Short mmCIF file of C-alpha atoms in Angstrom, two decimals:
data_model
loop_
_atom_site.label_atom_id
_atom_site.label_comp_id
_atom_site.label_asym_id
_atom_site.label_seq_id
_atom_site.Cartn_x
_atom_site.Cartn_y
_atom_site.Cartn_z
CA MET N 240 -1.29 30.41 -33.67
CA ILE N 241 -2.25 29.91 -30.04
CA ASN N 242 1.26 28.68 -29.28
CA GLU N 243 2.76 31.83 -30.78
CA VAL N 244 0.51 34.02 -28.64
CA ILE N 245 1.56 32.14 -25.49
CA ILE N 246 5.25 32.37 -26.36
CA ASN N 247 4.90 36.10 -27.09
CA ARG N 248 3.27 36.54 -23.69
CA LEU N 249 6.13 34.57 -22.13
CA ASP N 250 8.70 36.77 -23.89
CA GLU N 251 6.94 39.86 -22.54
CA LEU N 252 7.15 38.53 -19.00
CA ILE N 253 10.79 37.44 -19.25
CA GLY N 254 12.26 39.95 -21.69
CA ASP N 255 16.03 39.56 -21.89
CA TYR N 256 16.03 38.04 -18.42
CA ASP N 257 15.83 41.52 -16.95
CA THR N 258 12.15 42.20 -16.27
CA PRO N 259 10.76 42.71 -12.74
CA PHE N 260 8.83 39.43 -13.04
CA PHE N 261 11.94 37.50 -14.03
CA ASN N 262 13.85 39.03 -11.12
CA TYR N 263 11.01 37.89 -8.86
CA LEU N 264 11.45 34.32 -10.13
CA LEU N 265 15.23 34.50 -9.92
CA TYR N 266 15.35 35.60 -6.30
CA SER N 267 12.24 33.82 -5.05
CA TYR N 268 13.55 30.44 -6.07
CA ASP N 269 17.22 31.17 -5.42
CA LEU N 270 18.37 29.70 -8.74
CA SER N 271 21.29 30.61 -10.94
CA LEU N 272 20.70 32.56 -14.14
CA ASN N 273 21.69 29.48 -16.11
CA GLU N 274 19.10 27.34 -14.29
CA CYS N 275 16.42 29.93 -14.99
CA GLU N 276 17.29 29.99 -18.69
CA LEU N 277 17.01 26.21 -18.86
CA ILE N 278 13.56 26.31 -17.26
CA ILE N 279 12.34 28.96 -19.72
CA GLU N 280 13.66 26.94 -22.67
CA GLU N 281 11.96 23.81 -21.34
CA LEU N 282 8.66 25.66 -21.09
CA LYS N 283 8.97 27.05 -24.62
CA SER N 284 9.73 23.57 -25.90
CA ASP N 285 6.62 22.20 -24.17
CA ILE N 286 4.52 24.98 -25.68
CA ASP N 287 5.87 24.22 -29.18
CA SER N 288 5.14 20.49 -28.78
CA ASN N 289 1.61 21.17 -27.45
CA LYS N 290 2.37 19.74 -24.00
CA PHE N 291 1.34 23.06 -22.52
CA VAL N 292 -2.42 23.32 -21.93
CA SER N 293 -2.91 26.18 -19.45
CA ASP N 294 -3.68 29.75 -20.46
CA ASN N 295 -2.26 31.09 -17.18
CA ILE N 296 1.39 31.54 -18.13
CA VAL N 297 2.28 33.27 -14.84
CA ALA N 298 1.05 30.37 -12.68
CA THR N 299 2.69 27.90 -15.04
CA LEU N 300 6.06 29.62 -14.74
CA ASP N 301 5.77 29.33 -10.98
CA ASP N 302 4.98 25.63 -11.36
CA TYR N 303 7.98 25.02 -13.64
CA PHE N 304 10.34 26.87 -11.32
CA ASN N 305 8.98 25.10 -8.26
CA ARG N 306 9.33 21.72 -9.98
CA ARG N 307 12.94 22.48 -10.84
CA VAL N 308 13.74 23.56 -7.30
CA THR N 309 12.19 20.39 -5.93
CA SER N 310 14.19 18.31 -8.40
CA LEU N 311 17.43 19.99 -7.33
CA GLU N 312 16.52 19.47 -3.67
CA LYS N 313 16.04 15.77 -4.29
CA GLN N 314 19.38 15.52 -6.09
CA ASP N 315 21.08 17.16 -3.11
CA LYS N 316 19.36 14.76 -0.73
CA ILE N 317 20.42 11.74 -2.79
CA GLU N 318 24.01 12.96 -2.53
CA TYR N 319 23.52 13.50 1.21
CA LEU N 320 22.21 9.95 1.54
CA SER N 321 25.24 8.57 -0.28
CA LYS N 322 27.59 10.47 2.03
CA LEU N 323 25.81 9.18 5.12
CA LEU N 324 26.27 5.60 3.92
CA GLN N 325 29.99 5.95 3.34
CA LYS N 326 31.57 3.65 5.89
CA ASP N 327 33.98 6.33 7.07
CA SER N 328 31.30 8.97 7.63
CA PRO N 329 30.74 10.05 11.26
CA PHE N 330 27.04 9.15 11.07
CA TYR N 331 27.74 5.65 9.74
CA ILE N 332 30.42 5.00 12.36
CA LYS N 333 28.27 6.31 15.21
CA CYS N 334 24.83 4.97 14.28
CA LEU N 335 25.01 2.25 11.62
CA LYS N 336 28.29 0.38 11.85
CA LYS N 337 27.14 -1.63 14.88
CA TYR N 338 24.57 -3.47 12.75
CA ASP N 339 27.32 -5.04 10.62
CA LEU N 340 25.12 -5.45 7.54
CA SER N 341 26.29 -6.88 4.23
CA ASP N 342 26.82 -4.61 1.22
CA GLU N 343 23.74 -6.20 -0.35
CA ASP N 344 21.58 -5.22 2.63
CA VAL N 345 23.02 -1.71 2.66
CA ASN N 346 22.29 -1.29 -1.05
CA LEU N 347 18.73 -2.43 -0.49
CA ILE N 348 18.28 0.09 2.32
CA TYR N 349 19.80 2.81 0.10
CA SER N 350 17.18 2.03 -2.57
CA ARG N 351 14.35 2.24 -0.05
CA VAL N 352 15.41 5.60 1.32
CA GLU N 353 16.13 6.87 -2.18
CA SER N 354 12.54 6.00 -3.12
CA LYS N 355 11.31 7.93 -0.09
CA ILE N 356 13.26 10.96 -1.30
CA TYR N 357 11.90 10.75 -4.84
CA ASP N 358 8.32 10.05 -3.76
CA ASP N 359 7.97 12.24 -0.66
CA ASN N 360 10.97 14.61 -0.74
CA ILE N 361 11.72 13.72 2.89
CA SER N 362 13.91 16.01 4.97
CA ASP N 363 17.55 15.40 5.94
CA PHE N 364 16.39 14.52 9.44
CA GLU N 365 13.96 11.96 8.06
CA ILE N 366 16.71 10.47 5.89
CA LYS N 367 18.74 9.72 9.02
CA ARG N 368 15.67 8.43 10.83
CA TYR N 369 14.78 6.04 8.01
CA LEU N 370 18.37 4.79 7.79
CA GLU N 371 18.43 3.95 11.48
CA TYR N 372 15.00 2.34 11.26
CA TYR N 373 15.85 0.19 8.23
CA PHE N 374 19.24 -0.85 9.61
CA ASP N 375 17.68 -1.86 12.90
CA ASN N 376 14.83 -3.64 11.18
CA SER N 377 17.16 -5.47 8.81
CA VAL N 378 18.62 -7.28 11.80
CA LYS N 379 15.13 -8.07 13.06
CA GLN N 380 14.14 -9.41 9.64
CA VAL N 381 16.33 -12.46 10.08
CA SER N 382 14.61 -13.25 13.37
CA TYR N 383 11.18 -12.56 11.86
CA LEU N 384 11.81 -14.83 8.87
CA ASN N 385 13.08 -17.62 11.11
CA GLU N 386 9.95 -17.30 13.25
CA LEU N 387 7.79 -17.42 10.14
CA ASP N 388 9.62 -20.56 8.95
CA ASN N 389 8.88 -22.19 12.30
CA ILE N 390 5.17 -21.47 11.80
CA VAL N 391 5.18 -23.00 8.31
CA GLY N 392 7.24 -26.09 9.21
CA ARG N 393 8.02 -28.56 6.45
CA ASP N 394 4.73 -28.13 4.60
CA TYR N 395 2.28 -26.08 6.65
CA ASP N 396 2.04 -29.01 9.05
CA THR N 397 2.88 -27.42 12.39
CA LEU N 398 0.81 -27.68 15.55
CA LEU N 399 0.10 -23.93 15.45
CA ILE N 400 -1.45 -24.15 11.98
CA SER N 401 -3.51 -27.17 13.04
CA ARG N 402 -4.83 -25.23 16.03
CA VAL N 403 -5.63 -22.20 13.90
CA LYS N 404 -7.56 -24.34 11.41
CA LYS N 405 -9.53 -25.89 14.26
CA LYS N 406 -10.26 -22.50 15.83
CA TYR N 407 -11.17 -20.87 12.50
CA PRO N 408 -12.67 -23.68 10.35
CA ILE N 409 -13.62 -21.21 7.65
CA LEU N 410 -9.94 -20.81 6.82
CA GLN N 411 -8.81 -23.04 3.97
CA ASP N 412 -5.27 -24.03 3.05
CA ARG N 413 -5.08 -21.25 0.47
CA ASP N 414 -6.07 -18.71 3.15
CA ILE N 415 -3.25 -19.86 5.43
CA VAL N 416 -0.77 -19.73 2.55
CA GLY N 417 -2.00 -16.24 1.66
CA ILE N 418 -1.54 -15.02 5.23
CA ILE N 419 2.00 -16.43 5.37
CA PHE N 420 2.89 -14.74 2.08
CA ASN N 421 1.36 -11.48 3.28
CA ILE N 422 3.43 -11.51 6.48
CA HIS N 423 6.54 -12.43 4.50
CA GLY N 424 5.96 -9.41 2.27
CA GLU N 425 5.51 -7.13 5.28
CA ILE N 426 8.78 -8.42 6.74
CA ILE N 427 10.60 -7.66 3.49
CA GLU N 428 9.04 -4.19 3.49
CA ALA N 429 10.63 -3.63 6.91
CA LYS N 430 7.46 -3.58 8.97
CA GLU N 431 8.05 -3.88 12.70
CA PHE N 432 6.18 -6.55 14.65
CA LYS N 433 6.37 -5.51 18.28
CA LYS N 434 4.43 -8.56 19.50
CA GLY N 435 6.25 -11.03 17.27
CA ILE N 436 5.37 -13.02 14.16
CA LYS N 437 3.37 -15.69 15.97
CA HIS N 438 1.02 -13.05 17.36
CA GLU N 439 0.76 -11.40 13.94
CA PHE N 440 -0.07 -14.73 12.30
CA LYS N 441 -2.88 -15.37 14.79
CA ARG N 442 -4.15 -11.81 14.38
CA GLN N 443 -4.30 -12.07 10.60
CA CYS N 444 -6.00 -15.47 10.82
CA LEU N 445 -8.70 -13.92 13.02
CA LEU N 446 -9.13 -11.00 10.61
CA LYS N 447 -9.32 -13.30 7.60
CA SER N 448 -11.89 -15.48 9.34
CA GLU N 449 -14.08 -12.49 10.19
CA GLU N 450 -13.66 -11.11 6.68
CA LYS N 451 -14.90 -14.36 5.12
CA LYS N 452 -17.81 -14.59 7.54
CA ALA N 453 -18.81 -11.03 6.63
CA LYS N 454 -18.70 -11.99 2.95
CA CYS N 455 -20.93 -15.00 3.72
CA ARG N 456 -23.48 -12.79 5.47
CA LEU N 457 -23.40 -10.34 2.60
CA ASN N 458 -23.99 -13.09 0.04
CA LEU N 459 -26.83 -14.54 2.13
CA ASN N 460 -28.42 -11.12 2.57
CA LYS N 461 -28.25 -10.49 -1.17
CA PHE N 462 -30.18 -13.68 -1.81
CA VAL N 463 -32.75 -13.16 0.91
CA GLU N 464 -33.39 -9.44 0.48
CA GLY N 465 -31.77 -8.40 -2.77
CA SER N 466 -33.01 -10.94 -5.30
CA GLY N 467 -36.53 -9.68 -5.88
CA ASP N 468 -39.19 -12.15 -4.78
CA SER N 469 -37.16 -15.29 -5.58
CA PHE N 470 -36.70 -16.09 -1.88
CA SER N 471 -40.44 -15.73 -1.23
CA LYS N 472 -41.19 -17.89 -4.27
CA LEU N 473 -38.84 -20.58 -2.99
CA ILE N 474 -40.65 -20.59 0.36
CA GLU N 475 -43.96 -20.87 -1.46
CA PHE N 476 -42.68 -23.58 -3.83
CA LYS N 477 -41.46 -25.68 -0.89
CA LYS N 478 -44.87 -25.21 0.79
CA LEU N 479 -43.29 -23.54 3.81
CA SER N 480 -44.31 -20.53 5.85
CA LYS N 481 -42.38 -17.27 6.03
CA LYS N 482 -41.48 -18.25 9.59
CA ASP N 483 -39.96 -21.49 8.28
CA GLY N 484 -37.93 -19.46 5.79
CA MET N 485 -36.55 -17.27 8.57
CA ILE N 486 -35.68 -20.34 10.65
CA ILE N 487 -33.68 -21.72 7.72
CA VAL N 488 -31.89 -18.37 7.32
CA SER N 489 -31.13 -18.33 11.06
CA GLN N 490 -29.64 -21.83 10.80
CA ILE N 491 -27.44 -20.72 7.90
CA GLU N 492 -26.35 -17.64 9.89
CA GLU N 493 -25.47 -19.87 12.84
CA ASP N 494 -23.33 -22.08 10.59
CA ILE N 495 -21.68 -18.95 9.21
CA SER N 496 -20.83 -17.76 12.72
CA LYS N 497 -19.24 -21.15 13.38
CA GLY N 498 -17.15 -20.83 10.22
CA LEU N 499 -18.74 -23.86 8.55
CA ILE N 500 -19.73 -22.15 5.29
CA GLN N 501 -17.53 -20.64 2.59
CA PRO N 502 -18.67 -17.39 0.91
CA GLU N 503 -18.64 -18.91 -2.57
CA TRP N 504 -20.99 -21.71 -1.47
CA ILE N 505 -23.93 -19.38 -0.96
CA ASP N 506 -26.00 -19.39 -4.14
CA SER N 507 -29.48 -20.52 -5.22
CA VAL N 508 -28.41 -24.18 -5.31
CA PHE N 509 -27.06 -23.99 -1.76
CA ILE N 510 -30.17 -22.23 -0.42
CA THR N 511 -32.44 -24.76 -2.14
CA LYS N 512 -30.46 -27.61 -0.56
CA CYS N 513 -30.91 -25.98 2.86
CA PHE N 514 -34.68 -25.84 2.25
CA ASN N 515 -34.70 -29.52 1.20
CA ASP N 516 -32.74 -30.53 4.30
CA TYR N 517 -35.18 -28.59 6.46
CA ASN N 518 -38.16 -30.29 4.84
CA GLU N 519 -36.63 -33.72 5.41
CA ARG N 520 -36.01 -32.98 9.07
CA GLU N 521 -39.47 -31.66 9.62
#
């Protein structure tokens, strides 16, 4: 019943495609009469199948027309993209031919720009800009990947990795592997590395080290301040003063700052061991 009411309201607004409101839609969106009829039929079909949930039929018509216009714009831009990538097009000859990319690379770049059109409805100017960027970066990718291979070596055994592990002892083998895979993914996604891959590797190692140290501090703080009175009870059980407890925490924090503790180590067993070690020393 509700669907019939909505369709009747729609018929009142549209009439025989001759009402003032329909003329407003026709000229506002610059569509052909045939396109408009298709949109109306699509809306009626959605109403019949209960896909339509709004009671504001006027706003919904605007939405359907706008969606159709956007879809047509994207189709036009996809065609424009294809023309730009034709090897005899003036743009290709002037701006892209010099990169001498393989058909496989060109197809990959086409897919990336096509996704930009579908996702963001980028302008014609942006289509050209992205093409030039991706073509230029595709050449750089080879250099980037070679540089990354030099960092990895045969089996993550290069001098650079050894130095990084010494500088950031909190980094484990899996962290290094993760950083390498992350950079590799960024290369494939056409990210530009103005300072080179070696610099980026060192930068990400530093960030990962600081991230893990922050996680250590968070885990320690949760135990000391966020676990009720368990920390105080441990101090009491070990026959230590509150000052002793804070000294032990300071020692743990110092080891964290040096990168000597992994985040997952910090639990009640670890803290208890630290208390035992302190007692033995004292």
